[in-house]
Short mmCIF file of C-alpha atoms and ligand atoms in Angstrom, two decimals:
data_model
loop_
_atom_site.label_atom_id
_atom_site.label_comp_id
_atom_site.label_asym_id
_atom_site.label_seq_id
_atom_site.Cartn_x
_atom_site.Cartn_y
_atom_site.Cartn_z
CA MET A 1 -20.69 10.86 2.09
CA LYS A 2 -19.07 7.19 2.46
CA ARG A 3 -15.43 6.91 3.29
CA THR A 4 -12.33 4.36 2.27
CA PRO A 5 -10.79 3.32 5.00
CA ILE A 6 -7.84 5.61 4.03
CA GLN A 7 -10.31 8.48 3.48
CA LYS A 8 -11.26 8.20 6.69
CA PHE A 9 -8.00 8.19 7.65
CA TYR A 10 -7.04 11.13 6.15
CA PHE A 11 -10.37 12.86 7.48
CA ASP A 12 -9.53 11.96 10.86
CA ILE A 13 -5.92 13.49 11.23
CA SER A 14 -5.89 15.92 8.55
CA LYS A 15 -5.30 18.44 11.27
CA ARG A 16 -2.14 16.93 12.71
CA TYR A 17 -1.15 15.12 9.16
CA GLU A 18 1.88 17.68 9.26
CA VAL A 19 2.99 17.31 12.96
CA VAL A 20 3.15 13.41 13.15
CA ASN A 21 4.88 13.53 9.86
CA THR A 22 7.79 16.25 11.19
CA CYS A 23 8.06 13.80 14.54
CA ILE A 24 8.18 10.71 12.61
CA THR A 25 10.79 12.20 9.83
CA MET A 26 12.77 14.09 12.24
CA GLY A 27 11.97 16.88 10.12
CA LEU A 28 13.67 15.43 7.11
CA ASP A 29 10.77 14.85 4.75
CA LYS A 30 10.96 18.96 4.68
CA PRO A 31 14.24 18.87 2.65
CA TRP A 32 13.51 15.64 1.22
CA ARG A 33 10.69 17.05 -0.58
CA ARG A 34 12.21 20.71 -1.50
CA LYS A 35 15.09 17.66 -3.43
CA ALA A 36 11.81 16.20 -5.31
CA ALA A 37 10.37 19.50 -6.19
CA LYS A 38 13.72 20.56 -7.27
CA THR A 39 14.01 17.46 -9.41
CA ALA A 40 10.80 17.84 -10.96
CA SER A 41 10.48 21.62 -11.70
CA SER A 42 14.46 21.20 -13.70
CA LEU A 43 12.37 18.71 -16.07
CA GLY A 44 9.73 21.54 -17.51
CA GLY A 45 7.00 22.05 -19.20
CA LYS A 46 4.16 24.43 -18.57
CA MET A 47 1.57 21.91 -17.06
CA TRP A 48 2.11 20.42 -13.56
CA LEU A 49 -0.11 17.92 -12.03
CA ASP A 50 1.19 17.40 -7.99
CA MET A 51 -1.52 14.27 -7.45
CA CYS A 52 -2.45 13.02 -4.20
CA CYS A 53 -1.17 16.49 -2.74
CA GLY A 54 -2.79 16.41 0.86
CA THR A 55 -2.38 19.57 2.98
CA GLY A 56 0.09 20.72 0.03
CA ASP A 57 3.65 20.80 1.05
CA MET A 58 4.94 19.35 -2.32
CA SER A 59 3.10 21.91 -4.30
CA ALA A 60 4.38 24.60 -1.98
CA ASP A 61 8.20 23.67 -2.79
CA LEU A 62 6.78 23.12 -6.46
CA ASN A 63 5.71 26.61 -6.58
CA GLN A 64 9.06 27.72 -5.53
CA HIS A 65 10.02 27.23 -9.25
CA ILE A 66 7.07 27.84 -11.02
CA GLY A 67 7.62 30.73 -14.13
CA GLN A 68 5.10 32.51 -15.23
CA ASP A 69 3.15 31.12 -17.93
CA THR A 70 3.39 27.54 -15.87
CA ARG A 71 -0.22 26.15 -14.05
CA LEU A 72 0.63 23.76 -11.04
CA VAL A 73 -2.82 21.64 -10.32
CA MET A 74 -3.16 20.10 -7.37
CA ALA A 75 -5.64 16.54 -6.76
CA ASP A 76 -6.25 14.28 -3.74
CA PHE A 77 -8.92 12.47 -2.81
CA SER A 78 -9.75 14.18 0.82
CA GLN A 79 -10.95 17.88 1.15
CA GLU A 80 -10.07 17.93 4.07
CA MET A 81 -6.36 17.82 3.75
CA MET A 82 -7.02 20.06 0.43
CA ASP A 83 -8.56 22.64 2.83
CA ILE A 84 -5.52 22.84 4.75
CA ALA A 85 -3.30 23.38 1.46
CA ASN A 86 -6.18 26.43 0.40
CA SER A 87 -4.95 28.03 3.69
CA LYS A 88 -1.08 28.12 2.19
CA PRO A 89 0.85 30.98 1.05
CA GLY A 90 0.85 30.65 -2.41
CA LEU A 91 -1.72 28.16 -2.86
CA GLU A 92 -4.42 29.75 -2.50
CA ASP A 93 -4.96 30.21 -6.55
CA LYS A 94 -3.90 27.28 -7.38
CA ASP A 95 -6.22 24.79 -9.37
CA LYS A 96 -7.60 21.91 -6.72
CA THR A 97 -9.45 18.91 -7.97
CA LEU A 98 -10.95 16.18 -5.33
CA ALA A 99 -9.97 13.27 -7.65
CA ASP A 100 -8.84 9.64 -7.20
CA ALA A 101 -5.86 8.46 -8.22
CA PHE A 102 -7.12 5.37 -10.54
CA ASN A 103 -9.77 7.06 -11.94
CA LEU A 104 -8.72 11.06 -12.79
CA PRO A 105 -11.19 13.55 -13.93
CA PHE A 106 -8.75 14.91 -16.93
CA LYS A 107 -7.95 14.41 -20.74
CA ASP A 108 -5.18 12.04 -22.30
CA ASN A 109 -2.11 13.93 -22.68
CA SER A 110 -2.06 16.81 -20.37
CA PHE A 111 0.49 17.61 -18.27
CA ASP A 112 3.99 17.71 -18.58
CA LEU A 113 4.71 16.55 -14.72
CA VAL A 114 3.07 14.66 -12.05
CA THR A 115 3.86 14.35 -8.76
CA ILE A 116 3.17 12.51 -5.68
CA SER A 117 4.77 12.37 -2.48
CA PHE A 118 4.79 9.97 0.13
CA ALA A 119 1.42 8.57 -1.07
CA THR A 120 2.34 5.88 -3.36
CA ARG A 121 2.23 3.39 -0.47
CA ASN A 122 -1.46 4.77 0.81
CA LEU A 123 -2.73 3.49 -3.39
CA ASN A 124 -1.48 -0.35 -3.55
CA LEU A 125 1.00 -1.97 -1.95
CA GLY A 126 1.58 -4.55 -4.61
CA GLN A 127 3.02 -3.74 -8.51
CA SER A 128 -0.59 -5.06 -10.17
CA GLY A 129 -2.04 -2.65 -8.21
CA LEU A 130 0.75 0.13 -8.84
CA VAL A 131 0.33 -0.50 -12.25
CA LYS A 132 -3.31 0.84 -12.13
CA ALA A 133 -2.47 4.06 -10.82
CA PHE A 134 0.74 4.73 -12.66
CA SER A 135 -0.74 3.53 -16.00
CA GLU A 136 -4.05 6.36 -15.25
CA PHE A 137 -0.61 9.21 -14.82
CA ASN A 138 0.87 7.77 -18.01
CA ARG A 139 -2.67 8.40 -20.25
CA VAL A 140 -2.92 12.23 -18.56
CA LEU A 141 1.04 13.10 -18.91
CA LYS A 142 1.85 13.95 -22.68
CA PRO A 143 4.35 11.94 -24.56
CA ASN A 144 7.78 12.54 -22.74
CA GLY A 145 6.31 14.12 -20.03
CA LYS A 146 8.05 13.53 -16.71
CA LEU A 147 6.93 11.69 -13.41
CA VAL A 148 8.93 12.39 -10.20
CA ASN A 149 7.71 10.16 -7.19
CA ILE A 150 9.30 10.02 -3.72
CA GLU A 151 8.51 7.94 -1.41
CA THR A 152 10.84 5.63 1.42
CA SER A 153 11.95 2.56 0.02
CA GLN A 154 14.02 -0.46 0.66
CA PRO A 155 17.88 0.25 1.94
CA LYS A 156 19.77 -2.35 0.04
CA SER A 157 22.21 -2.65 2.92
CA LYS A 158 20.70 -5.66 5.46
CA PHE A 159 21.71 -4.06 8.02
CA VAL A 160 20.29 -0.74 7.10
CA LYS A 161 17.51 -2.04 6.59
CA SER A 162 16.98 -4.23 10.13
CA MET A 163 17.85 -1.07 11.53
CA PHE A 164 15.47 1.51 9.47
CA HIS A 165 12.75 -1.38 10.01
CA LEU A 166 13.04 -1.38 13.83
CA TYR A 167 13.19 2.40 13.96
CA VAL A 168 9.76 2.18 12.00
CA GLY A 169 8.44 -0.47 14.08
CA THR A 170 9.19 0.78 17.62
CA ILE A 171 8.40 4.73 16.76
CA ILE A 172 6.08 5.45 14.26
CA LYS A 173 3.07 3.62 16.33
CA PRO A 174 4.35 5.61 19.68
CA ILE A 175 3.98 9.31 17.92
CA GLY A 176 1.15 8.10 15.73
CA TYR A 177 -0.83 7.61 18.90
CA VAL A 178 0.50 9.89 20.99
CA PHE A 179 -0.91 12.67 18.57
CA THR A 180 -3.94 11.18 17.63
CA GLY A 181 -5.10 8.42 19.64
CA ASP A 182 -5.44 6.25 16.91
CA LYS A 183 -3.37 3.07 16.87
CA THR A 184 -4.80 0.81 14.22
CA SER A 185 -4.06 3.17 11.74
CA TYR A 186 -0.57 3.74 12.21
CA THR A 187 0.18 0.20 12.63
CA PHE A 188 -0.49 0.12 9.14
CA LEU A 189 1.01 3.02 7.96
CA ALA A 190 4.46 1.21 10.10
CA SER A 191 3.68 -1.95 8.18
CA SER A 192 3.22 -0.19 4.53
CA ILE A 193 6.52 1.00 5.35
CA THR A 194 8.73 -2.26 5.91
CA ASN A 195 6.25 -4.29 3.22
CA PHE A 196 6.93 -1.73 0.55
CA LEU A 197 9.15 -2.37 -3.10
CA ASP A 198 12.26 -2.12 -3.42
CA PRO A 199 13.83 0.41 -5.53
CA GLU A 200 14.24 -1.68 -8.65
CA SER A 201 10.93 -3.28 -8.34
CA PHE A 202 9.16 -0.19 -8.17
CA ASN A 203 11.50 0.59 -11.72
CA GLU A 204 9.09 -2.81 -12.51
CA VAL A 205 5.92 -0.73 -11.86
CA LEU A 206 6.86 1.70 -13.69
CA THR A 207 7.62 0.25 -16.50
CA ARG A 208 5.23 -2.19 -16.36
CA SER A 209 2.66 1.40 -16.83
CA GLY A 210 3.92 2.39 -19.85
CA PHE A 211 7.42 4.70 -18.75
CA SER A 212 10.75 4.50 -20.10
CA ASP A 213 14.41 5.79 -18.78
CA THR A 214 12.96 5.09 -15.08
CA ALA A 215 15.68 5.77 -12.54
CA PHE A 216 16.37 6.69 -8.87
CA GLU A 217 18.23 8.27 -6.27
CA PRO A 218 18.35 7.08 -2.56
CA LEU A 219 18.19 9.10 0.00
CA LEU A 220 18.83 8.30 3.56
CA PHE A 221 20.81 5.56 2.60
CA GLY A 222 17.95 3.67 0.42
CA ALA A 223 15.14 4.77 2.98
CA ILE A 224 13.79 6.87 0.77
CA SER A 225 13.80 7.06 -3.16
CA ILE A 226 12.99 9.67 -5.77
CA HIS A 227 12.15 7.98 -8.77
CA THR A 228 11.74 9.25 -12.09
CA ALA A 229 10.61 8.28 -15.26
CA ASN A 230 9.15 9.69 -19.02
CA SER A 231 5.63 8.92 -20.43
CA GLN A 232 5.01 7.79 -23.80
C1 SAM B 1 0.85 10.64 2.82
S1 SAM B 1 0.36 11.71 2.23
C2 SAM B 1 0.85 13.03 1.29
C3 SAM B 1 0.54 14.26 1.11
C4 SAM B 1 1.71 15.07 0.40
N1 SAM B 1 1.32 14.41 -1.30
C5 SAM B 1 2.79 14.83 1.18
O1 SAM B 1 3.73 15.12 0.69
O2 SAM B 1 2.30 15.16 2.33
C6 SAM B 1 -1.12 10.87 1.06
C7 SAM B 1 -2.47 11.18 0.45
O3 SAM B 1 -2.55 10.73 -0.92
C8 SAM B 1 -4.03 10.76 -0.63
N2 SAM B 1 -4.82 9.95 -1.05
C9 SAM B 1 -4.52 8.21 -0.82
N3 SAM B 1 -5.10 8.09 -2.23
C10 SAM B 1 -5.73 8.50 -2.56
C11 SAM B 1 -6.33 8.25 -4.35
N4 SAM B 1 -6.89 6.76 -4.36
N5 SAM B 1 -6.21 9.10 -4.45
C12 SAM B 1 -5.90 10.11 -4.23
N6 SAM B 1 -5.54 10.92 -3.39
C13 SAM B 1 -5.21 9.81 -2.43
C14 SAM B 1 -4.58 11.12 0.66
O4 SAM B 1 -5.67 11.91 0.94
C15 SAM B 1 -3.61 12.09 1.12
O5 SAM B 1 -3.28 12.98 1.19
#
């Protein structure tokens, strides 16, 4: 099977993905995801899609809030990442679909909620590329369905932003290299964080993808943002 460079990256690091994440974020990725999952689950609905679910951390957090008649579907284009999710308590029996975010194998108006955690930067760094993926999420959401996206962002304060970029530039590459022996991918990962959109520009992506009522909550002085939006 021919893998894209991103698929190959997750194929190579799937077993070390969570430990690298914990080291890079000093464990903060866990409470951030829990917060996004709590926000998402409070928005209701019975059909949830955790897109780019990876090893299932966000799905496991969503599962903590799931009602008896709610169905959680997980999707990712890396089978190796989803295999790890499969072994997590509570996720064994969830539907897992091998799918590309740009071409989802779901009918229009299928879901009440779509979540995506720390994967948007993998989809594209530019507005037009992201609009393609988020229009696809809009398509599979029912009218007035909810989108919750948690991703790195850009702090408003110039000082905090320069500290954040300094941290990313000096810490991520060595940690990634120590755990995986792969310098190139973690160089890309670090530059994708420093080059990603600020929250207002990401709101524009959502609006251009057909979403309304866009809003965001900054975490860690704006280094992370939880965006919410309604589908049309
Ligand atoms: C950084 S991981 C995030 C995993 C998980 N959501 C989390 O919070 O830990 C990014 C995930 O996005 C998936 N991914 C990247 N591009 C994708 C695409 N075009 N379609 C589907 N999945 C994709 C990768 O396979 C990987 O599992």
